[in-house]
Every structure is written in structure tokens, then in C-alpha cells.
Amino acid sequence: SERMKRIFFDRSKDLTEEQKAAMRFEYCDVTVENEVRNLFSKTGPIDGVLHSIGFANPKTCLGDNMYTPAYEDIKQAFHISCASLATVSHFALEKMKKGGSIVTLSFESQVAFPYYNWMGVNKAALEALVRALAREYGREHVRVNAISAGPLATKAAKSIPHFAHLARTWKKISPLPWDVVNDKKEVANSVVFMLGKYSKKITGQTIYVDGGATNVGGVLLPHEKPLMRTPAKKAAKKKTTTKKKKA
């Protein structure tokens, strides 16, 4: 659809012309089965698929109150953010004759966050779907997993009310430093790992790449907060200082 095209091009603005020239761009509306079928009919064998899709009307599905009478919006959010994984996986499977990996992106669904509302529900459903698909596709040597990342400053995040507050809260509870901008690379590296050959025995899992925040109860105490520099760099600086004193 034109809406999806605009979203896609929006997100590719940081690509150089050389990078764009090396890629093949195809578009489809994941809520229309024939479009998904046609998309995969144009490809050759596939080793891996990244399902990075999510949408919920911020006016009805996000915000102060969980309740909304806009049931069509709720169904649309579920279809795009969760059920589409089953559709995409179904048609991708036909191209994975030698096995492969399907990875989707989630966000901490075991607890409730303010304002996230129906997207939180959809992420919980998405992780349940990952487990079901992993069980079904295992016989085909296709593994299915989710990456649950910490908050990242993406275009989608701009639709989440008070996202900046969530990002600040994350820094108070994450044992490892968490950067909503620069840690996009760390999440991407984890996706590459899950798509690659070194994760061949991992399936049906939700892998947390969030600085450890999901395993911490309450905010970090002052003595627990991440150092501004790594211990290794700190030690190296001390060593250099000692040498100068001897001189």
C-alpha cells in the first residue's frame, strides 16, 4: 500500500545511494495474504527472515486508558504486529528447503508498561506465537525466535506517549549502560547472530537484549549504577598515571 511505501522510504533515508543500489526493494501489505504470497514468489531460496513489523493506532490503542471501543483498531494492531508473523513464516517456509531462521522483534511483555497498552498485549501474543511456530517448524529445520530489545529511538517510538520517560527509567534499572540511539547496533548484532549458523540449536526463545533491565527488581542503588567508562579503561588509566609518577 502507499502508506507502507511511505513508511519504508522514511526509514531508508540514512542509506547511501550506493547501499540502495546494492539492495532489492519489494513492498507488500502483510494484512493481504496475496501480497505476501506474491512477494515470496519473486525470491529464490531463503536462509533467514527478519519480521520487524508493528503498528497500533496511537489515538486508540496507546495512551492513558486500556479500554477503547475502537475494536477495529485493536484487530488491525493484532493483525499487523502479531498475526502477520504466521503469514510471513508460512510463505517463507516454502523457500527454506534447507532449513533457516525466522526472527521477530518484541519488547518486554512479561510486565505492563504505562501507555503501551494494546501493543504490550500484542507483544505478549507475538512471543507466544514464536513458541508455537518453533514447535511446528522444527521438523523442517527452521527455527523461530524473538529478540526483546530495550527501548530504542526509532520512528515507531515517536508514537509511544512519554517514550522519553520510559528511556530515562530504563537507565535507572539497567545494570549495563543502555543508549536508546547507539545500542540499535547491539540489537542488530544479536539479530544477525540469531539468523546465522552459530544459533542453529536455539528456537522458540525470546532473547533479551536490554542491558539486563528485565531481570532487576526496582531501580539501581547509587553504588550499582554503570560506570561511565569500562573497568579495563579505568585500569589502564591508573597504570599510566603510576608510570608518570615513577618518572
Coordinates of C-alpha atoms in Angstrom, one line a residue:
S1 CA 0.0 0.0 0.0
E2 CA 1.1 3.6 -0.4
R3 CA 1.1 4.0 3.4
M4 CA 3.6 1.2 3.8
K5 CA 5.7 2.6 1.0
R6 CA 6.0 5.9 2.7
I7 CA 7.0 4.3 6.0
F8 CA 9.6 2.2 4.3
F9 CA 11.2 5.1 2.4
D10 CA 11.1 7.2 5.6
R11 CA 13.2 4.6 7.3
S12 CA 15.7 4.3 4.5
K13 CA 16.8 7.9 4.5
D14 CA 20.0 7.1 6.2
L15 CA 21.1 4.7 3.4
T16 CA 23.5 6.0 0.8
E17 CA 22.7 5.7 -2.9
E18 CA 25.4 3.1 -3.2
Q19 CA 23.8 1.0 -0.5
K20 CA 20.4 1.3 -2.0
A21 CA 21.7 0.3 -5.4
A22 CA 23.0 -2.9 -3.9
M23 CA 19.7 -3.8 -2.4
R24 CA 16.5 -5.1 -3.9
F25 CA 13.3 -3.4 -2.6
E26 CA 9.9 -5.1 -2.6
Y27 CA 6.8 -4.0 -0.9
C28 CA 3.7 -5.7 0.4
D29 CA 0.8 -5.2 2.9
V30 CA 1.2 -8.0 5.4
T31 CA -2.5 -7.9 6.1
V32 CA -3.2 -9.0 2.5
E33 CA -2.2 -12.7 2.0
N34 CA -1.9 -12.5 -1.7
E35 CA 0.6 -9.7 -1.5
V36 CA 2.7 -11.7 0.9
R37 CA 2.5 -14.8 -1.4
N38 CA 3.5 -12.7 -4.4
L39 CA 6.4 -11.2 -2.5
F40 CA 7.9 -14.6 -1.8
S41 CA 7.2 -15.9 -5.3
K42 CA 9.8 -13.4 -6.5
T43 CA 12.6 -14.7 -4.4
G44 CA 14.9 -17.7 -4.6
P45 CA 16.0 -19.9 -1.7
I46 CA 15.8 -18.1 1.7
D47 CA 18.1 -18.7 4.7
G48 CA 16.5 -16.2 7.1
V49 CA 13.7 -13.7 7.6
L50 CA 13.5 -10.7 9.9
H51 CA 10.0 -9.8 10.9
S52 CA 10.2 -6.3 12.1
I53 CA 6.7 -5.1 11.8
G54 CA 4.4 -3.4 14.2
F55 CA 1.6 -0.8 14.2
A56 CA -1.2 0.3 16.5
N57 CA -3.3 3.5 16.2
P58 CA -1.7 5.7 18.9
K59 CA -5.0 7.6 19.4
T60 CA -7.0 4.5 20.4
C61 CA -4.5 1.7 21.3
L62 CA -1.9 3.6 23.2
G63 CA -2.3 6.2 26.0
D64 CA -3.7 6.7 29.5
N65 CA -6.5 4.1 29.3
M66 CA -6.5 0.5 28.3
Y67 CA -10.2 0.5 27.4
T68 CA -11.2 1.6 23.9
P69 CA -14.4 0.9 21.9
A70 CA -12.3 1.0 18.7
Y71 CA -12.2 -2.8 18.2
E72 CA -11.3 -2.5 14.6
D73 CA -8.1 -0.7 15.6
I74 CA -7.4 -3.4 18.1
K75 CA -7.8 -6.1 15.5
Q76 CA -5.7 -4.2 13.0
A77 CA -2.9 -3.8 15.5
F78 CA -3.0 -7.5 16.3
H79 CA -3.1 -8.5 12.6
I80 CA 0.0 -6.3 11.7
S81 CA 2.0 -6.7 14.9
C82 CA 1.4 -10.4 15.7
A83 CA -0.6 -12.5 13.2
S84 CA 1.4 -11.3 10.3
L85 CA 4.4 -13.3 11.6
A86 CA 2.4 -16.5 10.9
T87 CA 1.6 -15.3 7.4
V88 CA 5.1 -14.3 6.6
S89 CA 6.5 -17.5 8.1
H90 CA 4.1 -19.7 6.1
F91 CA 5.2 -18.4 2.8
A92 CA 8.9 -18.1 3.8
L93 CA 8.9 -21.8 4.8
E94 CA 8.3 -22.8 1.2
K95 CA 11.7 -21.1 0.3
M96 CA 13.6 -22.7 3.2
K97 CA 14.2 -26.2 1.8
K98 CA 17.5 -26.5 3.7
G99 CA 16.2 -25.0 6.9
G100 CA 16.7 -21.5 8.2
S101 CA 15.9 -18.9 10.8
I102 CA 13.0 -16.6 11.4
V103 CA 13.5 -13.7 13.8
T104 CA 10.9 -11.2 15.1
L105 CA 11.3 -8.2 17.3
S106 CA 9.5 -7.9 20.6
F107 CA 9.5 -5.7 23.7
E108 CA 9.4 -6.8 27.4
S109 CA 5.9 -8.4 27.5
Q110 CA 6.1 -10.0 31.0
V111 CA 5.3 -6.8 32.7
A112 CA 2.9 -3.9 32.0
F113 CA 4.3 -0.5 31.0
P114 CA 2.2 2.7 31.2
Y115 CA 0.8 4.0 27.9
Y116 CA 2.0 0.9 25.9
N117 CA -1.4 -0.7 26.3
W118 CA -2.5 -2.9 23.3
M119 CA 1.0 -3.0 21.9
G120 CA 2.1 -4.7 25.1
V121 CA -0.7 -7.3 24.6
N122 CA 0.3 -7.8 21.0
K123 CA 4.0 -8.4 22.0
A124 CA 2.9 -11.0 24.6
A125 CA 0.9 -12.7 21.9
L126 CA 3.8 -12.4 19.4
E127 CA 6.1 -14.3 21.8
A128 CA 3.5 -17.0 22.3
L129 CA 3.2 -17.3 18.5
V130 CA 7.0 -17.7 18.3
R131 CA 6.9 -20.7 20.6
A132 CA 4.0 -22.3 18.6
L133 CA 5.7 -21.7 15.3
A134 CA 9.0 -23.1 16.6
R135 CA 7.3 -26.3 17.6
E136 CA 5.6 -26.6 14.2
Y137 CA 8.6 -25.7 12.1
G138 CA 11.3 -27.7 13.9
R139 CA 10.7 -30.7 11.8
E140 CA 11.6 -28.6 8.8
H141 CA 14.9 -27.5 10.5
V142 CA 13.5 -23.9 10.6
R143 CA 14.0 -22.1 13.9
V144 CA 11.8 -19.2 15.1
N145 CA 12.9 -16.8 17.8
A146 CA 12.2 -13.3 19.1
I147 CA 14.6 -10.6 20.2
S148 CA 13.2 -8.4 23.0
A149 CA 15.2 -5.2 22.9
G150 CA 15.3 -2.3 25.3
P151 CA 13.7 1.0 24.3
L152 CA 15.3 2.4 21.1
A153 CA 14.9 5.8 19.5
T154 CA 13.1 4.7 16.3
K155 CA 10.4 6.4 14.3
A156 CA 7.9 3.9 15.7
A157 CA 8.9 5.0 19.2
K158 CA 7.8 8.5 18.5
S159 CA 4.2 7.3 18.5
I160 CA 4.5 5.9 22.1
P161 CA 3.3 8.5 24.6
H162 CA 6.0 9.6 27.1
F163 CA 8.7 7.5 25.4
A164 CA 11.4 9.8 26.8
H165 CA 10.2 8.9 30.3
L166 CA 10.5 5.2 29.6
A167 CA 14.0 5.7 28.3
R168 CA 15.1 7.5 31.4
T169 CA 13.5 4.9 33.6
W170 CA 15.4 2.2 31.7
K171 CA 18.7 3.8 32.6
K172 CA 17.8 3.7 36.3
I173 CA 17.2 -0.1 36.2
S174 CA 19.6 -1.5 33.6
P175 CA 22.8 -3.0 35.1
L176 CA 24.6 -2.4 31.8
P177 CA 24.6 1.1 30.3
W178 CA 21.7 1.5 27.8
D179 CA 21.8 4.0 25.0
V180 CA 18.5 4.4 23.1
V181 CA 20.4 5.6 20.0
N182 CA 23.7 3.8 19.8
D183 CA 22.5 0.4 21.1
K184 CA 20.5 -0.1 18.0
K185 CA 23.7 -1.7 16.7
E186 CA 23.9 -4.1 19.6
V187 CA 20.3 -5.2 18.9
A188 CA 21.1 -5.6 15.2
N189 CA 24.2 -7.7 16.0
S190 CA 22.0 -10.0 18.1
V191 CA 19.6 -10.4 15.2
V192 CA 22.5 -11.3 12.9
F193 CA 23.6 -13.9 15.4
M194 CA 20.1 -15.4 15.6
L195 CA 19.9 -15.5 11.8
G196 CA 23.3 -17.1 11.5
K197 CA 24.8 -20.6 11.7
Y198 CA 26.0 -20.2 15.3
S199 CA 22.4 -20.3 16.7
K200 CA 21.3 -23.5 15.0
K201 CA 20.1 -25.1 18.2
I202 CA 18.2 -22.1 19.5
T203 CA 14.4 -22.0 18.8
G204 CA 11.2 -20.9 20.4
Q205 CA 13.1 -18.4 22.6
T206 CA 12.8 -14.8 23.5
I207 CA 16.3 -13.4 23.7
Y208 CA 16.6 -10.3 25.8
V209 CA 19.0 -7.6 24.6
D210 CA 18.1 -4.8 27.0
G211 CA 21.1 -4.3 29.3
G212 CA 19.7 -6.7 31.8
A213 CA 16.8 -4.4 32.9
T214 CA 14.2 -7.1 32.7
N215 CA 15.9 -9.1 35.5
V216 CA 16.2 -6.3 38.0
G217 CA 13.8 -5.6 40.8
G218 CA 13.5 -1.8 41.5
V219 CA 15.9 0.9 40.5
L220 CA 19.7 0.5 40.9
L221 CA 21.2 1.8 44.0
P222 CA 23.9 4.5 43.7
H223 CA 26.8 2.0 44.1
E224 CA 25.2 -0.3 41.4
K225 CA 24.9 2.2 38.6
P226 CA 27.0 1.6 35.4
L227 CA 30.4 3.2 35.3
M228 CA 30.9 6.0 32.8
R229 CA 33.9 4.1 31.4
T230 CA 34.7 0.4 31.3
P231 CA 36.8 -1.2 34.1
A232 CA 39.5 -2.1 31.6
K233 CA 39.9 1.6 30.5
K234 CA 39.9 2.7 34.1
A235 CA 42.7 0.2 35.0
A236 CA 44.7 1.3 32.0
K237 CA 44.5 4.9 33.1
K238 CA 45.7 4.1 36.6
K239 CA 48.6 2.2 35.2
T240 CA 49.6 5.1 33.0
T241 CA 49.3 7.5 36.0
T242 CA 51.6 5.3 38.1
K243 CA 54.3 5.3 35.4
K244 CA 54.3 9.1 35.2
K245 CA 54.8 9.3 39.0
K246 CA 57.8 7.0 38.8
A247 CA 59.3 9.1 36.1

